[in-house]
Amino acid sequence: MEAGLFGGTFNPIHNGHIRVASHVKQQYNLSKIFFFPSATPPHKTNTNLAPARDRYAMVEQSLADMNGFYASDIELSRTGPSYTIDTIHAFEKQYGPNVRFFLLMGSDAFFDTPSWKKYKAIFLAVSIIVMPRCANGQNLTIASFLDEHISKGYTWNKEKKQFTHDRLQSIYICHAPKIDISSTMIRNRVEKNLSIKGLVPSPVEEIISKRNLYL
Ligand code: ATP
């Protein structure tokens, strides 16, 4: 079985997350995708961070009716900062050798990986599917990024849209449409009392309003 791992702050989850993940699921024929909100994001010193349990509830309720999409609280049950490499190992341990995992990342998160704990171990452990992202302020190409920050040994396979390496796992470039929605946009709209209809699943609207989040 092949499954996706999709981590994020999900502060809150929005339709951009869901649409790109649906595209990836179909394009790479993944049986399941696990969305795992991070409890204490090591990178986002966000002043408007909703409680982890609210962010998890928004993910869980948004995915409830979606086939093959699951919410995982794996990072919420650990104490201290959430590191992706630990989560990958925990999933591998739980599901055993018959499941091949792919890590899903927007291009902004992908370019940020060199600041993550043991980031090279991530490239050794799992294949990564990179999803295009609007206006992420990065002019680097993925090829020069890999060359400069990860390893010089990657080869581009144009037909498969995949970088391969003889020691590290492949990097897949997903051609999902760019969707211009971010959690920052949602939080800003809530703060200004603007509608977020159509930008987030309806349970997210309900939880934000009930719990007075992002005001
Ligand atoms: P924020 O605006 O607070 O930075 P975000 O919208 O980037 O949040 P995250 O929870 O940080 O959301 O993102 C989790 C993962 O989803 C990251 O890999 C990110 O790149 C990816 N992602 C988020 N929104 C999109 C989008 N619209 N298209 C593609 N990938 C996305």
PDB file of C-alpha atoms and ligand atoms in Angstrom:
ATOM      1  CA  MET A   1       0.000   0.000   0.000  1.00  0.00           C
ATOM      2  CA  GLU A   2       1.128   3.553  -0.671  1.00  0.00           C
ATOM      3  CA  ALA A   3       0.092   6.331   1.677  1.00  0.00           C
ATOM      4  CA  GLY A   4       0.671  10.057   2.049  1.00  0.00           C
ATOM      5  CA  LEU A   5       1.777  11.937   5.144  1.00  0.00           C
ATOM      6  CA  PHE A   6       0.693  15.569   5.190  1.00  0.00           C
ATOM      7  CA  GLY A   7       1.942  17.619   8.129  1.00  0.00           C
ATOM      8  CA  GLY A   8       1.273  21.234   8.911  1.00  0.00           C
ATOM      9  CA  THR A   9       0.244  23.759  11.474  1.00  0.00           C
ATOM     10  CA  PHE A  10      -3.269  23.682   9.994  1.00  0.00           C
ATOM     11  CA  ASN A  11      -4.031  26.987  11.731  1.00  0.00           C
ATOM     12  CA  PRO A  12      -6.656  26.418  10.338  1.00  0.00           C
ATOM     13  CA  ILE A  13      -6.963  23.711   7.662  1.00  0.00           C
ATOM     14  CA  HIS A  14      -8.331  25.284   4.449  1.00  0.00           C
ATOM     15  CA  ASN A  15      -9.605  24.251   1.023  1.00  0.00           C
ATOM     16  CA  GLY A  16      -6.128  24.712  -0.481  1.00  0.00           C
ATOM     17  CA  HIS A  17      -4.828  21.871   1.738  1.00  0.00           C
ATOM     18  CA  ILE A  18      -7.742  19.643   0.813  1.00  0.00           C
ATOM     19  CA  ARG A  19      -7.689  20.342  -2.922  1.00  0.00           C
ATOM     20  CA  VAL A  20      -3.952  19.759  -3.384  1.00  0.00           C
ATOM     21  CA  ALA A  21      -4.085  16.610  -1.245  1.00  0.00           C
ATOM     22  CA  SER A  22      -7.022  15.274  -3.323  1.00  0.00           C
ATOM     23  CA  HIS A  23      -5.063  15.944  -6.481  1.00  0.00           C
ATOM     24  CA  VAL A  24      -1.979  14.151  -5.107  1.00  0.00           C
ATOM     25  CA  LYS A  25      -4.044  11.189  -3.909  1.00  0.00           C
ATOM     26  CA  GLN A  26      -5.453  10.701  -7.372  1.00  0.00           C
ATOM     27  CA  GLN A  27      -2.288  11.452  -9.342  1.00  0.00           C
ATOM     28  CA  TYR A  28      -0.085   9.099  -7.291  1.00  0.00           C
ATOM     29  CA  ASN A  29      -2.813   6.554  -6.591  1.00  0.00           C
ATOM     30  CA  LEU A  30      -2.361   6.744  -2.808  1.00  0.00           C
ATOM     31  CA  SER A  31      -4.755   4.615  -0.732  1.00  0.00           C
ATOM     32  CA  LYS A  32      -4.708   6.968   2.234  1.00  0.00           C
ATOM     33  CA  ILE A  33      -3.474  10.370   3.281  1.00  0.00           C
ATOM     34  CA  PHE A  34      -2.828  11.130   6.958  1.00  0.00           C
ATOM     35  CA  PHE A  35      -3.059  14.801   7.934  1.00  0.00           C
ATOM     36  CA  PHE A  36      -1.084  15.436  11.115  1.00  0.00           C
ATOM     37  CA  PRO A  37      -1.314  18.846  12.787  1.00  0.00           C
ATOM     38  CA  SER A  38       1.788  19.824  14.722  1.00  0.00           C
ATOM     39  CA  ALA A  39       1.367  20.537  18.403  1.00  0.00           C
ATOM     40  CA  THR A  40       4.203  22.999  18.879  1.00  0.00           C
ATOM     41  CA  PRO A  41       5.434  24.108  15.465  1.00  0.00           C
ATOM     42  CA  PRO A  42       9.194  24.646  15.858  1.00  0.00           C
ATOM     43  CA  HIS A  43       9.183  27.127  12.962  1.00  0.00           C
ATOM     44  CA  LYS A  44       6.102  29.213  13.395  1.00  0.00           C
ATOM     45  CA  THR A  45       6.377  31.535  16.339  1.00  0.00           C
ATOM     46  CA  ASN A  46       2.855  32.460  15.568  1.00  0.00           C
ATOM     47  CA  THR A  47       1.113  34.891  17.859  1.00  0.00           C
ATOM     48  CA  ASN A  48      -2.286  33.783  16.648  1.00  0.00           C
ATOM     49  CA  LEU A  49      -1.913  30.046  17.018  1.00  0.00           C
ATOM     50  CA  ALA A  50      -5.154  28.296  17.928  1.00  0.00           C
ATOM     51  CA  PRO A  51      -4.928  25.579  20.604  1.00  0.00           C
ATOM     52  CA  ALA A  52      -3.674  22.282  19.180  1.00  0.00           C
ATOM     53  CA  ARG A  53      -6.914  20.514  20.088  1.00  0.00           C
ATOM     54  CA  ASP A  54      -8.990  23.077  18.136  1.00  0.00           C
ATOM     55  CA  ARG A  55      -6.714  22.795  15.098  1.00  0.00           C
ATOM     56  CA  TYR A  56      -6.971  19.008  15.322  1.00  0.00           C
ATOM     57  CA  ALA A  57     -10.779  19.132  15.678  1.00  0.00           C
ATOM     58  CA  MET A  58     -10.985  21.323  12.556  1.00  0.00           C
ATOM     59  CA  VAL A  59      -8.858  18.805  10.606  1.00  0.00           C
ATOM     60  CA  GLU A  60     -10.768  15.805  11.935  1.00  0.00           C
ATOM     61  CA  GLN A  61     -14.232  17.231  11.228  1.00  0.00           C
ATOM     62  CA  SER A  62     -13.225  18.520   7.777  1.00  0.00           C
ATOM     63  CA  LEU A  63     -11.988  15.084   6.719  1.00  0.00           C
ATOM     64  CA  ALA A  64     -14.774  13.066   8.360  1.00  0.00           C
ATOM     65  CA  ASP A  65     -16.700  12.427   5.124  1.00  0.00           C
ATOM     66  CA  MET A  66     -13.713  12.210   2.811  1.00  0.00           C
ATOM     67  CA  ASN A  67     -12.730   8.814   1.529  1.00  0.00           C
ATOM     68  CA  GLY A  68      -9.140   7.848   2.331  1.00  0.00           C
ATOM     69  CA  PHE A  69      -8.359  11.024   4.287  1.00  0.00           C
ATOM     70  CA  TYR A  70      -7.534  10.639   7.968  1.00  0.00           C
ATOM     71  CA  ALA A  71      -6.653  12.997  10.821  1.00  0.00           C
ATOM     72  CA  SER A  72      -3.758  11.849  12.986  1.00  0.00           C
ATOM     73  CA  ASP A  73      -3.022  13.225  16.441  1.00  0.00           C
ATOM     74  CA  ILE A  74       0.402  11.570  16.500  1.00  0.00           C
ATOM     75  CA  GLU A  75       2.221  14.869  17.116  1.00  0.00           C
ATOM     76  CA  LEU A  76      -0.267  16.037  19.721  1.00  0.00           C
ATOM     77  CA  SER A  77       0.426  13.046  21.930  1.00  0.00           C
ATOM     78  CA  ARG A  78       4.167  13.798  22.064  1.00  0.00           C
ATOM     79  CA  THR A  79       5.576  16.431  24.393  1.00  0.00           C
ATOM     80  CA  GLY A  80       7.966  19.135  23.231  1.00  0.00           C
ATOM     81  CA  PRO A  81       8.448  20.382  19.671  1.00  0.00           C
ATOM     82  CA  SER A  82       7.114  18.296  16.757  1.00  0.00           C
ATOM     83  CA  TYR A  83       9.800  17.061  14.398  1.00  0.00           C
ATOM     84  CA  THR A  84       8.739  15.527  11.100  1.00  0.00           C
ATOM     85  CA  ILE A  85      11.482  12.892  11.097  1.00  0.00           C
ATOM     86  CA  ASP A  86      10.180  11.479  14.409  1.00  0.00           C
ATOM     87  CA  THR A  87       6.658  11.363  12.984  1.00  0.00           C
ATOM     88  CA  ILE A  88       7.808   9.526   9.838  1.00  0.00           C
ATOM     89  CA  HIS A  89       9.568   6.923  11.984  1.00  0.00           C
ATOM     90  CA  ALA A  90       6.491   6.538  14.187  1.00  0.00           C
ATOM     91  CA  PHE A  91       4.262   5.913  11.137  1.00  0.00           C
ATOM     92  CA  GLU A  92       6.790   3.437   9.702  1.00  0.00           C
ATOM     93  CA  LYS A  93       6.890   1.591  13.015  1.00  0.00           C
ATOM     94  CA  GLN A  94       3.116   1.512  13.305  1.00  0.00           C
ATOM     95  CA  TYR A  95       2.368   0.345   9.738  1.00  0.00           C
ATOM     96  CA  GLY A  96       5.401  -1.878   9.043  1.00  0.00           C
ATOM     97  CA  PRO A  97       7.220  -2.603   5.789  1.00  0.00           C
ATOM     98  CA  ASN A  98       4.127  -3.176   3.624  1.00  0.00           C
ATOM     99  CA  VAL A  99       3.249   0.510   3.540  1.00  0.00           C
ATOM    100  CA  ARG A 100       5.328   2.934   1.489  1.00  0.00           C
ATOM    101  CA  PHE A 101       4.991   6.500   2.715  1.00  0.00           C
ATOM    102  CA  PHE A 102       5.226   9.708   0.692  1.00  0.00           C
ATOM    103  CA  LEU A 103       5.625  13.046   2.434  1.00  0.00           C
ATOM    104  CA  LEU A 104       3.454  15.818   0.951  1.00  0.00           C
ATOM    105  CA  MET A 105       4.764  19.378   1.066  1.00  0.00           C
ATOM    106  CA  GLY A 106       3.943  22.711  -0.476  1.00  0.00           C
ATOM    107  CA  SER A 107       6.906  24.269  -2.247  1.00  0.00           C
ATOM    108  CA  ASP A 108       7.359  26.856   0.551  1.00  0.00           C
ATOM    109  CA  ALA A 109       7.707  24.121   3.181  1.00  0.00           C
ATOM    110  CA  PHE A 110      10.003  22.124   0.886  1.00  0.00           C
ATOM    111  CA  PHE A 111      12.420  25.042   0.470  1.00  0.00           C
ATOM    112  CA  ASP A 112      12.372  25.505   4.242  1.00  0.00           C
ATOM    113  CA  THR A 113      13.495  21.939   5.058  1.00  0.00           C
ATOM    114  CA  PRO A 114      17.186  22.790   5.632  1.00  0.00           C
ATOM    115  CA  SER A 115      16.098  24.482   8.869  1.00  0.00           C
ATOM    116  CA  TRP A 116      14.373  21.296  10.079  1.00  0.00           C
ATOM    117  CA  LYS A 117      15.861  18.812  12.542  1.00  0.00           C
ATOM    118  CA  LYS A 118      17.776  16.004  10.793  1.00  0.00           C
ATOM    119  CA  TYR A 119      16.369  17.153   7.469  1.00  0.00           C
ATOM    120  CA  LYS A 120      18.732  14.996   5.439  1.00  0.00           C
ATOM    121  CA  ALA A 121      17.373  11.935   7.245  1.00  0.00           C
ATOM    122  CA  ILE A 122      13.937  12.874   5.868  1.00  0.00           C
ATOM    123  CA  PHE A 123      15.279  12.739   2.300  1.00  0.00           C
ATOM    124  CA  LEU A 124      16.763   9.336   3.098  1.00  0.00           C
ATOM    125  CA  ALA A 125      13.619   7.952   4.735  1.00  0.00           C
ATOM    126  CA  VAL A 126      10.733   8.887   2.412  1.00  0.00           C
ATOM    127  CA  SER A 127       9.891  10.065  -1.073  1.00  0.00           C
ATOM    128  CA  ILE A 128       8.626  13.628  -1.113  1.00  0.00           C
ATOM    129  CA  ILE A 129       5.830  14.993  -3.278  1.00  0.00           C
ATOM    130  CA  VAL A 130       6.209  18.735  -3.764  1.00  0.00           C
ATOM    131  CA  MET A 131       3.034  20.689  -4.501  1.00  0.00           C
ATOM    132  CA  PRO A 132       3.236  24.076  -6.232  1.00  0.00           C
ATOM    133  CA  ARG A 133       2.369  27.069  -4.111  1.00  0.00           C
ATOM    134  CA  CYS A 134       1.444  30.627  -5.066  1.00  0.00           C
ATOM    135  CA  ALA A 135       3.730  33.537  -4.245  1.00  0.00           C
ATOM    136  CA  ASN A 136       6.073  31.769  -1.878  1.00  0.00           C
ATOM    137  CA  GLY A 137       8.795  34.322  -2.517  1.00  0.00           C
ATOM    138  CA  GLN A 138      11.280  31.671  -3.650  1.00  0.00           C
ATOM    139  CA  ASN A 139      13.139  32.084  -6.888  1.00  0.00           C
ATOM    140  CA  LEU A 140      15.187  28.951  -6.438  1.00  0.00           C
ATOM    141  CA  THR A 141      14.449  26.095  -8.759  1.00  0.00           C
ATOM    142  CA  ILE A 142      14.020  22.721  -7.150  1.00  0.00           C
ATOM    143  CA  ALA A 143      17.044  21.380  -9.048  1.00  0.00           C
ATOM    144  CA  SER A 144      19.386  24.074  -7.761  1.00  0.00           C
ATOM    145  CA  PHE A 145      17.892  23.783  -4.277  1.00  0.00           C
ATOM    146  CA  LEU A 146      18.597  20.032  -4.165  1.00  0.00           C
ATOM    147  CA  ASP A 147      22.072  20.541  -5.545  1.00  0.00           C
ATOM    148  CA  GLU A 148      22.942  23.246  -3.044  1.00  0.00           C
ATOM    149  CA  HIS A 149      21.233  22.014   0.097  1.00  0.00           C
ATOM    150  CA  ILE A 150      20.617  18.269  -0.095  1.00  0.00           C
ATOM    151  CA  SER A 151      22.975  16.408  -2.416  1.00  0.00           C
ATOM    152  CA  LYS A 152      24.613  16.819  -5.786  1.00  0.00           C
ATOM    153  CA  GLY A 153      23.549  13.344  -6.914  1.00  0.00           C
ATOM    154  CA  TYR A 154      19.963  13.977  -8.103  1.00  0.00           C
ATOM    155  CA  THR A 155      18.939  13.283 -11.705  1.00  0.00           C
ATOM    156  CA  TRP A 156      15.797  14.799 -13.271  1.00  0.00           C
ATOM    157  CA  ASN A 157      13.457  12.450 -15.120  1.00  0.00           C
ATOM    158  CA  LYS A 158      11.325  14.764 -17.235  1.00  0.00           C
ATOM    159  CA  GLU A 159       8.794  12.147 -18.248  1.00  0.00           C
ATOM    160  CA  LYS A 160       8.038  11.063 -14.685  1.00  0.00           C
ATOM    161  CA  LYS A 161       8.557  14.570 -13.245  1.00  0.00           C
ATOM    162  CA  GLN A 162      10.770  13.018 -10.640  1.00  0.00           C
ATOM    163  CA  PHE A 163      14.263  13.563  -9.231  1.00  0.00           C
ATOM    164  CA  THR A 164      16.025  10.289  -8.506  1.00  0.00           C
ATOM    165  CA  HIS A 165      19.160   9.608  -6.485  1.00  0.00           C
ATOM    166  CA  ASP A 166      21.127   6.416  -5.967  1.00  0.00           C
ATOM    167  CA  ARG A 167      21.099   6.715  -2.165  1.00  0.00           C
ATOM    168  CA  LEU A 168      18.260   9.085  -1.282  1.00  0.00           C
ATOM    169  CA  GLN A 169      14.529   8.723  -1.993  1.00  0.00           C
ATOM    170  CA  SER A 170      12.895  10.296  -5.025  1.00  0.00           C
ATOM    171  CA  ILE A 171      11.383  13.783  -5.128  1.00  0.00           C
ATOM    172  CA  TYR A 172       8.179  14.027  -7.180  1.00  0.00           C
ATOM    173  CA  ILE A 173       7.009  17.347  -8.579  1.00  0.00           C
ATOM    174  CA  CYS A 174       3.239  17.347  -8.540  1.00  0.00           C
ATOM    175  CA  HIS A 175       1.458  19.408 -11.123  1.00  0.00           C
ATOM    176  CA  ALA A 176      -1.562  20.266  -9.082  1.00  0.00           C
ATOM    177  CA  PRO A 177      -3.112  23.641  -9.862  1.00  0.00           C
ATOM    178  CA  LYS A 178      -1.784  26.495  -7.725  1.00  0.00           C
ATOM    179  CA  ILE A 179      -4.414  27.450  -5.183  1.00  0.00           C
ATOM    180  CA  ASP A 180      -4.094  30.868  -3.662  1.00  0.00           C
ATOM    181  CA  ILE A 181      -5.379  30.152  -0.161  1.00  0.00           C
ATOM    182  CA  SER A 182      -3.295  30.190   3.010  1.00  0.00           C
ATOM    183  CA  SER A 183      -4.072  29.901   6.703  1.00  0.00           C
ATOM    184  CA  THR A 184      -2.682  33.429   7.107  1.00  0.00           C
ATOM    185  CA  MET A 185      -5.318  34.672   4.651  1.00  0.00           C
ATOM    186  CA  ILE A 186      -8.058  32.896   6.633  1.00  0.00           C
ATOM    187  CA  ARG A 187      -6.871  34.299   9.990  1.00  0.00           C
ATOM    188  CA  ASN A 188      -6.634  37.807   8.537  1.00  0.00           C
ATOM    189  CA  ARG A 189     -10.146  37.585   7.114  1.00  0.00           C
ATOM    190  CA  VAL A 190     -11.581  36.336  10.426  1.00  0.00           C
ATOM    191  CA  GLU A 191      -9.851  39.148  12.292  1.00  0.00           C
ATOM    192  CA  LYS A 192     -11.384  41.681   9.899  1.00  0.00           C
ATOM    193  CA  ASN A 193     -14.774  40.018  10.141  1.00  0.00           C
ATOM    194  CA  LEU A 194     -14.738  39.053   6.435  1.00  0.00           C
ATOM    195  CA  SER A 195     -16.410  35.902   5.153  1.00  0.00           C
ATOM    196  CA  ILE A 196     -14.335  32.722   4.821  1.00  0.00           C
ATOM    197  CA  LYS A 197     -17.101  30.801   3.060  1.00  0.00           C
ATOM    198  CA  GLY A 198     -15.729  28.707   0.208  1.00  0.00           C
ATOM    199  CA  LEU A 199     -12.182  29.070   1.526  1.00  0.00           C
ATOM    200  CA  VAL A 200     -12.493  26.509   4.335  1.00  0.00           C
ATOM    201  CA  PRO A 201     -14.657  23.410   4.930  1.00  0.00           C
ATOM    202  CA  SER A 202     -17.856  24.302   6.819  1.00  0.00           C
ATOM    203  CA  PRO A 203     -16.823  22.625  10.138  1.00  0.00           C
ATOM    204  CA  VAL A 204     -13.864  25.037  10.209  1.00  0.00           C
ATOM    205  CA  GLU A 205     -16.196  28.031   9.924  1.00  0.00           C
ATOM    206  CA  GLU A 206     -18.313  26.613  12.757  1.00  0.00           C
ATOM    207  CA  ILE A 207     -15.415  25.848  15.111  1.00  0.00           C
ATOM    208  CA  ILE A 208     -13.765  29.247  14.502  1.00  0.00           C
ATOM    209  CA  SER A 209     -16.999  30.993  15.312  1.00  0.00           C
ATOM    210  CA  LYS A 210     -17.921  28.820  18.315  1.00  0.00           C
ATOM    211  CA  ARG A 211     -14.444  29.027  19.879  1.00  0.00           C
ATOM    212  CA  ASN A 212     -13.847  32.694  18.949  1.00  0.00           C
ATOM    213  CA  LEU A 213     -10.587  31.833  17.218  1.00  0.00           C
ATOM    214  CA  TYR A 214      -8.344  34.341  15.412  1.00  0.00           C
ATOM    215  CA  LEU A 215     -10.042  37.478  16.736  1.00  0.00           C
TER     216      LEU A 215
HETATM  217  P1  ATP B   1       0.322  29.878   7.096  1.00  0.00           P
HETATM  218  O1  ATP B   1      -0.344  30.829   6.158  1.00  0.00           O
HETATM  219  O2  ATP B   1      -0.076  30.044   8.526  1.00  0.00           O
HETATM  220  O3  ATP B   1       1.832  29.859   6.909  1.00  0.00           O
HETATM  221  P2  ATP B   1      -0.283  27.551   5.419  1.00  0.00           P
HETATM  222  O4  ATP B   1      -1.482  27.962   4.638  1.00  0.00           O
HETATM  223  O5  ATP B   1       1.050  27.560   4.734  1.00  0.00           O
HETATM  224  O6  ATP B   1      -0.208  28.388   6.770  1.00  0.00           O
HETATM  225  P3  ATP B   1       0.351  25.097   6.791  1.00  0.00           P
HETATM  226  O7  ATP B   1      -0.505  24.381   7.763  1.00  0.00           O
HETATM  227  O8  ATP B   1       1.542  25.772   7.308  1.00  0.00           O
HETATM  228  O9  ATP B   1      -0.598  26.126   5.993  1.00  0.00           O
HETATM  229  O10 ATP B   1       0.729  24.142   5.594  1.00  0.00           O
HETATM  230  C1  ATP B   1       0.899  22.745   5.718  1.00  0.00           C
HETATM  231  C2  ATP B   1       1.434  22.251   4.402  1.00  0.00           C
HETATM  232  O11 ATP B   1       0.486  22.528   3.355  1.00  0.00           O
HETATM  233  C3  ATP B   1       2.741  22.912   3.940  1.00  0.00           C
HETATM  234  O12 ATP B   1       3.528  21.920   3.302  1.00  0.00           O
HETATM  235  C4  ATP B   1       2.273  23.961   2.952  1.00  0.00           C
HETATM  236  O13 ATP B   1       3.257  24.280   1.990  1.00  0.00           O
HETATM  237  C5  ATP B   1       1.109  23.241   2.301  1.00  0.00           C
HETATM  238  N1  ATP B   1       0.104  24.162   1.762  1.00  0.00           N
HETATM  239  C6  ATP B   1      -0.681  25.015   2.436  1.00  0.00           C
HETATM  240  N2  ATP B   1      -1.506  25.690   1.631  1.00  0.00           N
HETATM  241  C7  ATP B   1      -1.239  25.252   0.370  1.00  0.00           C
HETATM  242  C8  ATP B   1      -1.747  25.590  -0.921  1.00  0.00           C
HETATM  243  N3  ATP B   1      -2.685  26.523  -1.088  1.00  0.00           N
HETATM  244  N4  ATP B   1      -1.234  24.941  -1.996  1.00  0.00           N
HETATM  245  C9  ATP B   1      -0.242  23.998  -1.828  1.00  0.00           C
HETATM  246  N5  ATP B   1       0.263  23.628  -0.621  1.00  0.00           N
HETATM  247  C10 ATP B   1      -0.204  24.252   0.447  1.00  0.00           C
END
